[in-house]
Each structure stands twice: as structure tokens, then as C-alpha cells.
Amino acid sequence: MRLTRRLAAALVAAPLSIVPSITVPLALPLLATGPAWAADEAAVQTVRDLYAAFAAALKDGPSPLPARVEAVGPAIEKAFDFPAMTRIAVGSKWSSFTPEQQAAVIDAFKRSLTVTYANRLARAAGGKFEVTPKIEERGAQRVVPTRVTAADGDDSAVDFVVNADNRIQDVLLNGDVSEIAAQRNALSAPLKSGGADGVVKFLRARADGMLAAKPTP
């Protein structure tokens, strides 16, 4: 497995790692015009803003995990459509949950994914993340390609699936590894054994475990 595949995998069911040397493009040429162009530009801006927040959080180097969570949490919450992602990750059993259970699962899912991203944020030291201009339309969704480049120049593709509300609904590694699919797989056992309460317990324990872990020297 290539090094950058591991770095890019930080975006898939796990957080992205960047450091102060990462550059976030300030301009992105788009060739479309009219409404399609506007949709493309809005989708790209969602990803651009997320990368900018990651870079800003690490401008002085990686801070302790709780501080990283606090730094990037608002940007992640703004960028990702957590209700849609949670509903898809849970699958058909979602409709059997009460509104209170749905709200609790969404909240636990959001916290778990935010902590996961923040936890991996410092692992791609020397890397660079760039948005590329080739936007793919999938109905009302836009796929915004980005490239994760390691310090040694090796790179991998990370694609953000942005919905009609300009919120990220999935992240794809090298075009075929879906974050939502990974989350759905992780939730299958707690969902089967404990339903909504089992999922909440699992997600909370996963986030708490990362926050309690000692930093790697």
C-alpha cells in the first residue's frame, strides 16, 4: 500500500491530516456557465472552506486532540450533511427509530466523525491538499475531486460528494472507497445487537476512546 493511500484514507471514515505547509487553492477555474457553473462553484467552495479550516487549525503545528476538535468542529459541522449521512449509514432501520432516537444517533455520529477527523489531522506531515477543476455532475450532486500529495511527491485522489444543499454527503478514496459504506459496515453489529441505543453507545465509546488515548510520541 502506498504511503499516500494511507494519507488519503484519513478522509474516508477517518480524518484528514494536514500541516502548516499545506496550500489551499484560492482560485479554481471552472469551464461551465450559467446555473451549472454556480452549482459547481458552490460545491467547490464547501470543500475549499473545509481545507482552509484544517490548514488554519494546524498553522502552528498539531495541537492536542481536544483542541483540534474544537478548532475544526465548526467547519466540519458546516461542511458535512450529518443527518443525511447518518440516515444512509444506518440504512433501512432508520425509519423504525423514534424522532428522539434519530436525533441522538445523529448527534453521536457527528461527534464521532468529527473526533475521528481531528484525530488524524496531524498524520500527513508535509502534505498538500488541492482541489482540482474537473467537477462531475451526478444528478443534483457534484463530485469535487481533490488530490492529496505527500511530502515526497506521491499522491492519491480524494473525491467529495456534495449534495444539492452544498453539503458533503460522502467522501471517496481513489474513486471507490466510500466513507458512508465504511460507516455503515461499522454500525451493522451495534445496530443488530442494540438498535438505536446500541449505535449511540458504540459511537460515543469510539469518540471517547480516541479522546482518552495518549498521543503517539
PDB file of C-alpha atoms in Angstrom, residues 82-83 85-98 100-113 180 182-208:
ATOM      1  CA  PHE A  82     -24.647  14.726   9.090  1.00  0.00           C
ATOM      2  CA  PRO A  83     -28.403  13.976   9.145  1.00  0.00           C
ATOM      3  CA  MET A  85     -25.015  10.710   6.231  1.00  0.00           C
ATOM      4  CA  THR A  86     -26.355   9.177   9.436  1.00  0.00           C
ATOM      5  CA  ARG A  87     -29.608   8.100   7.819  1.00  0.00           C
ATOM      6  CA  ILE A  88     -27.770   6.403   4.954  1.00  0.00           C
ATOM      7  CA  ALA A  89     -25.225   4.772   7.272  1.00  0.00           C
ATOM      8  CA  VAL A  90     -27.975   3.300   9.451  1.00  0.00           C
ATOM      9  CA  GLY A  91     -29.994   2.088   6.494  1.00  0.00           C
ATOM     10  CA  SER A  92     -33.490   0.612   6.495  1.00  0.00           C
ATOM     11  CA  LYS A  93     -33.830   0.521  10.288  1.00  0.00           C
ATOM     12  CA  TRP A  94     -33.714   4.325  10.418  1.00  0.00           C
ATOM     13  CA  SER A  95     -37.477   4.611   9.924  1.00  0.00           C
ATOM     14  CA  SER A  96     -38.090   2.429  12.980  1.00  0.00           C
ATOM     15  CA  PHE A  97     -36.284   4.882  15.288  1.00  0.00           C
ATOM     16  CA  THR A  98     -38.292   7.454  17.212  1.00  0.00           C
ATOM     17  CA  GLU A 100     -35.654  11.268  19.798  1.00  0.00           C
ATOM     18  CA  GLN A 101     -33.579   8.231  18.875  1.00  0.00           C
ATOM     19  CA  GLN A 102     -32.815   9.670  15.442  1.00  0.00           C
ATOM     20  CA  ALA A 103     -31.626  12.919  16.987  1.00  0.00           C
ATOM     21  CA  ALA A 104     -29.409  11.052  19.463  1.00  0.00           C
ATOM     22  CA  VAL A 105     -27.865   8.904  16.704  1.00  0.00           C
ATOM     23  CA  ILE A 106     -27.183  11.951  14.505  1.00  0.00           C
ATOM     24  CA  ASP A 107     -25.530  13.757  17.397  1.00  0.00           C
ATOM     25  CA  ALA A 108     -23.355  10.745  18.270  1.00  0.00           C
ATOM     26  CA  PHE A 109     -22.464  10.187  14.602  1.00  0.00           C
ATOM     27  CA  LYS A 110     -21.446  13.829  14.168  1.00  0.00           C
ATOM     28  CA  ARG A 111     -19.287  13.817  17.288  1.00  0.00           C
ATOM     29  CA  SER A 112     -17.640  10.518  16.388  1.00  0.00           C
ATOM     30  CA  LEU A 113     -16.776  11.583  12.850  1.00  0.00           C
ATOM     31  CA  ILE A 180     -20.549   6.105   4.144  1.00  0.00           C
ATOM     32  CA  ALA A 182     -17.311   2.142   5.812  1.00  0.00           C
ATOM     33  CA  GLN A 183     -19.516   3.758   8.453  1.00  0.00           C
ATOM     34  CA  ARG A 184     -22.443   1.530   7.548  1.00  0.00           C
ATOM     35  CA  ASN A 185     -20.266  -1.528   7.929  1.00  0.00           C
ATOM     36  CA  ALA A 186     -19.002  -0.330  11.336  1.00  0.00           C
ATOM     37  CA  LEU A 187     -22.548   0.297  12.567  1.00  0.00           C
ATOM     38  CA  SER A 188     -24.009  -3.021  11.436  1.00  0.00           C
ATOM     39  CA  ALA A 189     -23.064  -5.018  14.548  1.00  0.00           C
ATOM     40  CA  PRO A 190     -24.157  -2.469  17.198  1.00  0.00           C
ATOM     41  CA  LEU A 191     -27.331  -1.816  15.198  1.00  0.00           C
ATOM     42  CA  LYS A 192     -28.169  -5.508  15.108  1.00  0.00           C
ATOM     43  CA  SER A 193     -27.472  -6.115  18.775  1.00  0.00           C
ATOM     44  CA  GLY A 194     -28.773  -2.909  20.334  1.00  0.00           C
ATOM     45  CA  GLY A 195     -30.770  -0.899  17.821  1.00  0.00           C
ATOM     46  CA  ALA A 196     -30.608   2.875  18.115  1.00  0.00           C
ATOM     47  CA  ASP A 197     -29.291   2.734  21.677  1.00  0.00           C
ATOM     48  CA  GLY A 198     -26.562   0.310  20.605  1.00  0.00           C
ATOM     49  CA  VAL A 199     -25.461   2.623  17.802  1.00  0.00           C
ATOM     50  CA  VAL A 200     -25.336   5.641  20.124  1.00  0.00           C
ATOM     51  CA  LYS A 201     -23.340   3.674  22.708  1.00  0.00           C
ATOM     52  CA  PHE A 202     -20.894   2.455  20.047  1.00  0.00           C
ATOM     53  CA  LEU A 203     -20.359   5.893  18.515  1.00  0.00           C
ATOM     54  CA  ARG A 204     -19.897   7.589  21.875  1.00  0.00           C
ATOM     55  CA  ALA A 205     -17.433   4.936  23.012  1.00  0.00           C
ATOM     56  CA  ARG A 206     -15.453   5.304  19.775  1.00  0.00           C
ATOM     57  CA  ALA A 207     -15.134   9.060  20.204  1.00  0.00           C
ATOM     58  CA  ASP A 208     -14.369   8.802  23.923  1.00  0.00           C
TER      59      ASP A 208
END
